[in-house]
XYZ file of C-alpha atoms in Angstrom:
387
model
C 179.490 119.076 -22.196
C 179.279 120.637 -18.805
C 182.389 120.324 -16.475
C 181.292 119.523 -13.053
C 184.197 117.625 -11.782
C 187.391 119.112 -10.517
C 190.606 117.400 -11.878
C 193.152 115.848 -9.541
C 195.319 118.863 -10.369
C 192.475 121.300 -9.428
C 191.211 119.671 -6.310
C 195.013 119.740 -5.034
C 195.194 123.512 -5.507
C 191.601 124.122 -4.150
C 192.719 122.328 -0.923
C 195.789 124.457 -0.815
C 194.271 127.720 -1.521
C 191.553 126.999 1.007
C 193.958 126.171 3.892
C 196.022 129.363 2.692
C 192.724 131.659 3.005
C 191.946 130.446 6.595
C 195.443 130.534 8.000
C 196.909 133.756 6.099
C 193.422 135.678 5.440
C 191.337 135.832 8.749
C 188.269 137.820 8.736
C 189.457 140.355 11.012
C 192.253 141.117 8.561
C 189.905 141.150 5.674
C 187.993 143.613 7.292
C 190.951 146.020 8.404
C 192.260 145.780 4.606
C 189.043 146.952 3.482
C 188.775 149.607 6.169
C 191.970 150.799 5.301
C 191.973 150.462 1.652
C 195.137 148.662 2.177
C 197.038 146.248 -0.205
C 198.732 143.387 1.823
C 201.837 142.878 0.031
C 203.150 140.223 2.298
C 199.988 138.260 1.599
C 200.553 138.546 -2.205
C 204.084 137.403 -1.808
C 202.879 134.428 -0.096
C 200.803 133.346 -3.284
C 203.978 133.733 -5.134
C 205.658 131.600 -2.911
C 202.705 128.994 -3.536
C 203.489 129.092 -7.259
C 199.784 130.294 -8.022
C 201.019 132.941 -10.374
C 202.690 130.124 -12.522
C 199.167 128.901 -13.533
C 198.972 131.863 -16.428
C 202.424 131.230 -17.534
C 203.677 128.731 -20.350
C 206.065 126.114 -18.923
C 208.614 127.503 -21.651
C 209.013 130.786 -19.269
C 208.929 128.652 -15.947
C 205.177 128.607 -15.442
C 203.060 125.477 -14.772
C 201.067 125.996 -17.858
C 198.110 128.211 -18.506
C 195.136 126.521 -16.403
C 192.355 129.060 -16.785
C 190.002 126.454 -14.447
C 192.743 126.520 -11.763
C 193.173 130.332 -11.947
C 189.331 130.740 -12.068
C 189.127 128.811 -8.765
C 191.986 130.681 -6.958
C 190.031 134.024 -7.698
C 186.925 132.626 -6.412
C 188.228 131.593 -3.173
C 190.619 134.647 -2.592
C 187.674 136.936 -3.367
C 185.449 135.199 -1.130
C 187.569 136.482 1.723
C 189.047 139.700 0.599
C 189.095 141.593 -2.786
C 192.246 143.310 -1.712
C 194.091 139.752 -2.053
C 191.882 138.693 -4.997
C 192.382 142.098 -6.866
C 196.241 141.894 -6.350
C 196.220 138.372 -7.639
C 194.380 139.002 -10.951
C 196.449 142.005 -11.454
C 199.577 140.008 -11.396
C 198.606 136.306 -12.634
C 196.169 137.659 -15.307
C 196.615 141.354 -16.362
C 200.532 140.704 -16.460
C 200.679 136.984 -16.943
C 197.949 136.157 -19.470
C 198.680 139.439 -21.361
C 202.416 138.965 -21.785
C 201.806 135.447 -22.727
C 199.176 136.463 -25.476
C 200.632 139.791 -27.112
C 204.111 140.553 -25.752
C 207.092 139.806 -28.024
C 209.755 137.179 -27.242
C 212.110 139.276 -25.395
C 209.165 141.155 -23.272
C 208.221 137.388 -22.504
C 211.566 136.358 -21.183
C 212.168 139.411 -19.248
C 208.879 139.938 -17.417
C 207.025 136.445 -17.259
C 209.634 135.130 -14.880
C 209.150 138.198 -12.865
C 205.215 137.485 -12.580
C 206.259 133.829 -11.399
C 208.836 134.753 -8.925
C 208.024 138.291 -7.898
C 204.258 138.637 -8.353
C 204.810 141.322 -10.974
C 201.443 143.401 -11.054
C 200.076 145.204 -13.873
C 197.345 148.142 -13.648
C 194.982 148.532 -16.640
C 195.220 152.115 -18.088
C 192.567 151.932 -20.493
C 189.315 153.721 -19.519
C 189.303 157.673 -19.570
C 186.991 160.568 -18.147
C 185.200 160.575 -21.505
C 186.108 156.929 -22.509
C 184.401 153.650 -21.187
C 183.129 150.903 -23.488
C 184.163 152.486 -26.545
C 187.817 152.102 -25.835
C 188.763 152.744 -29.573
C 188.104 156.529 -28.663
C 190.941 156.895 -26.131
C 192.301 160.348 -26.265
C 195.616 159.818 -24.476
C 198.293 160.171 -27.069
C 201.626 158.766 -27.880
C 204.669 160.139 -30.176
C 207.997 158.803 -31.153
C 211.082 160.696 -30.403
C 213.835 158.639 -31.563
C 213.980 155.449 -29.219
C 211.499 156.948 -26.814
C 207.839 157.158 -26.597
C 206.211 160.347 -24.898
C 202.788 160.015 -23.393
C 200.101 162.772 -22.513
C 196.736 162.240 -21.366
C 194.399 160.830 -18.391
C 193.003 157.511 -17.618
C 190.325 156.788 -15.009
C 189.313 153.922 -12.919
C 192.798 152.532 -12.976
C 192.874 149.915 -10.251
C 196.121 149.014 -8.410
C 198.121 151.844 -10.078
C 200.031 152.962 -6.961
C 200.882 149.455 -6.179
C 201.676 148.188 -9.806
C 204.869 147.710 -11.427
C 203.395 148.887 -14.777
C 200.588 150.557 -15.993
C 199.102 148.685 -18.922
C 198.153 151.622 -21.042
C 196.222 152.240 -24.184
C 197.442 155.343 -26.308
C 196.566 156.748 -29.615
C 199.498 156.614 -31.535
C 198.389 158.051 -34.996
C 195.930 160.101 -36.650
C 192.401 160.150 -34.827
C 190.625 159.455 -38.192
C 192.194 155.835 -38.301
C 190.556 154.937 -35.325
C 191.446 151.335 -34.826
C 194.635 151.507 -36.868
C 196.313 154.147 -34.617
C 196.307 152.369 -31.161
C 199.131 150.981 -29.289
C 199.601 149.412 -25.863
C 202.810 150.404 -23.701
C 204.183 149.685 -20.263
C 204.252 152.881 -17.965
C 205.911 152.491 -14.456
C 203.897 154.472 -12.046
C 206.791 156.179 -10.739
C 207.832 157.436 -13.809
C 208.660 161.440 -14.136
C 205.427 163.076 -15.360
C 202.834 160.383 -13.976
C 200.453 161.629 -11.304
C 197.993 159.406 -9.264
C 194.980 160.456 -7.548
C 192.949 158.144 -5.363
C 189.461 157.886 -5.906
C 186.829 157.267 -3.300
C 184.814 153.921 -3.834
C 181.984 152.483 -2.254
C 183.691 148.908 -2.257
C 186.383 147.284 -4.260
C 189.035 148.196 -1.758
C 192.528 147.015 -1.326
C 194.569 147.949 -4.444
C 192.789 151.098 -4.623
C 191.195 153.048 -7.700
C 193.100 155.968 -9.348
C 192.721 158.748 -11.862
C 196.104 158.694 -13.442
C 197.677 161.667 -15.596
C 200.399 161.521 -17.715
C 202.312 164.800 -18.424
C 205.233 164.353 -21.229
C 205.919 160.752 -19.719
C 208.928 159.392 -21.568
C 209.318 155.571 -21.612
C 211.834 153.617 -23.769
C 210.297 152.397 -27.138
C 211.148 148.831 -26.162
C 208.081 149.046 -23.762
C 205.553 149.110 -26.591
C 203.707 145.723 -25.991
C 204.811 143.613 -28.888
C 207.650 145.451 -29.959
C 207.845 147.447 -33.199
C 205.176 145.092 -34.609
C 202.819 146.450 -31.781
C 203.084 150.130 -32.888
C 199.597 151.267 -34.152
C 198.460 147.489 -33.695
C 197.178 147.602 -30.212
C 193.511 147.216 -31.105
C 194.399 143.498 -32.269
C 196.114 143.024 -28.953
C 193.355 144.478 -26.721
C 190.498 142.492 -28.417
C 192.177 139.009 -28.633
C 191.228 135.919 -26.363
C 192.273 137.732 -22.997
C 189.066 139.394 -23.196
C 187.019 136.224 -22.666
C 189.110 135.357 -19.741
C 188.695 138.854 -18.253
C 185.159 138.244 -18.371
C 185.509 135.095 -16.321
C 187.935 137.010 -13.862
C 185.140 139.249 -13.182
C 182.583 136.502 -12.922
C 184.793 134.514 -10.478
C 185.074 137.513 -8.302
C 181.192 137.810 -8.198
C 180.803 134.150 -7.638
C 183.579 134.268 -4.560
C 181.409 137.147 -2.944
C 177.985 135.419 -3.537
C 179.563 132.214 -1.936
C 180.759 134.089 1.223
C 177.261 135.951 1.611
C 175.392 132.604 1.084
C 177.658 130.637 3.514
C 177.350 133.495 6.099
C 173.732 133.833 5.705
C 173.294 130.009 6.066
C 175.131 129.938 9.329
C 173.515 133.067 10.743
C 169.799 131.437 9.954
C 171.101 128.563 12.496
C 172.379 130.834 15.036
C 169.729 133.562 15.189
C 167.073 132.701 17.483
C 163.349 134.422 17.171
C 160.051 133.668 18.767
C 161.910 130.731 20.562
C 163.474 128.986 17.359
C 166.350 129.528 14.957
C 165.164 131.302 12.186
C 166.077 128.545 9.721
C 162.994 126.789 10.839
C 160.799 129.740 9.412
C 159.542 128.732 6.014
C 159.817 132.026 4.521
C 163.405 131.679 5.607
C 164.050 128.146 4.236
C 162.627 129.114 0.835
C 164.905 132.356 0.511
C 168.163 130.150 1.584
C 167.065 127.342 -0.951
C 166.629 130.017 -3.796
C 170.118 131.581 -3.215
C 171.825 128.077 -2.899
C 170.148 127.266 -6.187
C 171.191 130.238 -7.833
C 174.834 130.167 -6.822
C 174.946 126.519 -7.993
C 173.653 127.785 -11.662
C 176.497 130.427 -11.295
C 179.033 128.224 -10.236
C 178.474 125.706 -13.160
C 178.330 128.336 -15.928
C 181.799 129.789 -14.696
C 183.569 126.551 -14.750
C 181.979 125.386 -17.734
C 183.223 128.433 -19.586
C 186.637 128.130 -18.083
C 186.634 124.442 -19.338
C 185.794 125.495 -22.963
C 189.011 127.782 -22.886
C 191.217 125.207 -21.459
C 190.117 123.052 -24.494
C 190.948 125.814 -26.971
C 187.298 126.115 -27.865
C 185.769 129.427 -29.128
C 184.078 130.526 -25.929
C 183.112 134.134 -26.802
C 179.236 133.635 -26.211
C 179.489 131.334 -23.127
C 182.015 133.908 -21.380
C 179.548 136.874 -22.357
C 176.740 134.770 -21.097
C 178.602 133.948 -17.764
C 179.737 137.460 -17.108
C 176.080 138.549 -17.714
C 174.313 135.913 -15.640
C 176.840 135.443 -12.937
C 177.411 138.955 -12.010
C 173.833 139.995 -11.880
C 172.755 137.176 -9.957
C 175.658 137.426 -7.488
C 174.394 140.846 -6.905
C 170.668 139.578 -6.205
C 171.985 136.766 -4.125
C 174.011 139.007 -1.756
C 171.264 141.456 -1.392
C 169.009 138.499 -0.641
C 171.382 137.405 2.055
C 171.732 140.885 3.529
C 168.002 141.275 3.989
C 167.877 137.706 5.492
C 170.165 138.922 8.210
C 168.383 142.198 8.652
C 170.066 144.952 10.535
C 172.785 142.969 11.096
C 173.789 142.637 7.626
C 173.972 146.437 7.473
C 176.625 146.921 10.227
C 180.400 146.640 9.815
C 180.611 144.258 12.686
C 179.517 141.406 10.089
C 181.062 140.843 6.785
C 177.804 141.117 4.873
C 177.881 144.785 4.273
C 181.177 144.653 2.463
C 179.932 141.881 0.308
C 177.115 143.985 -0.874
C 179.318 146.994 -1.407
C 181.884 144.898 -3.433
C 179.163 142.810 -5.498
C 177.391 145.909 -6.689
C 180.350 146.524 -9.009
C 180.513 143.329 -10.680
C 177.711 144.064 -13.240
C 179.713 147.094 -14.266
C 183.328 146.155 -14.494
C 184.970 144.195 -17.174
C 182.154 144.975 -19.455
C 178.653 145.885 -18.281
C 175.753 143.660 -18.345
C 174.553 146.065 -21.155
C 177.696 145.221 -23.330
C 177.452 141.491 -22.980
C 173.841 141.439 -23.923
C 175.018 143.349 -27.248
C 177.844 140.661 -27.452
C 175.672 137.783 -27.068
C 172.859 138.957 -29.714
C 175.828 140.038 -32.252
C 177.846 136.760 -31.950
C 174.873 134.596 -32.087
C 174.080 136.484 -35.412
C 170.644 138.046 -34.356
C 169.752 140.594 -37.384
C 169.929 144.322 -36.449
């Protein structure tokens, strides 16, 4: 069953976030945040005040209950205006809230989940490494036990938001390399811990929270910061590949959907304002066809995204649907956005218009959160296609 209609609850949140974006996130500020690669903490704090971090936290810990459809909708609307704000929301509500709710031990949940709701606690993912991308079980960053402490050494790459995060959610090798899946652990490392070094990377888009190389040199943290506690030591693989991976795919799809929606809306408006040969270009058949096509593709992206989110909210296995959604929405959003840029001609290429930012941002969407090639493998494998 496809999920077309918002519930009353989601409709109320949609109205709230739409008003918030227009009031607190004007286009001029979104351009400035992108230009300065700046994370607007004050806007993040206002999202906290609205209670939106609680959408991923169970009621037992002070949240409103896990609602993936509503969370996806918030991500879509924030990212349609600014990834600087949308990225921070994801790193709080999803990277912190969802992961803690799924894999932390009870003491960690009681300590940290209220901080997600009340303070907008932010996690950065320390998963990828200079030589490790999709094959995350090959991480080389190591952790060893020294009494009640863990000592971490190694390097992480593409660690978005490391400088603004409260913790880096770090995958480490905690046992012999030959054990591969049985020697991994997840630990929480504050970025201001002695021995942690951050190096900002220059990126085409995805501005705001910043993307960093992170180095760990004899970094000492309490053993209590092993995700899952003692049971999590050498058991990080099972925690990493749980249901959270399906939701992460939808987070990126929602980002892409937001960008593509903004691109289509801007191109739609531009076509009615731009006059050539004595008439608005929306009256030219080729332009009309282009707009009809991007609108149709955008609707398909939206239906897939919210259908998959609805399946997760119903506690149904959605591993195939989320991979299909990540693949289709991110690839299609890229195509939609580039088509909208072409419609605007040279105006779609200059910084006076937001379209050039949409293009820079959307290009990364088929890559992050599991590349399109990885999703194709997932789909074929999970549908039991013989190898």
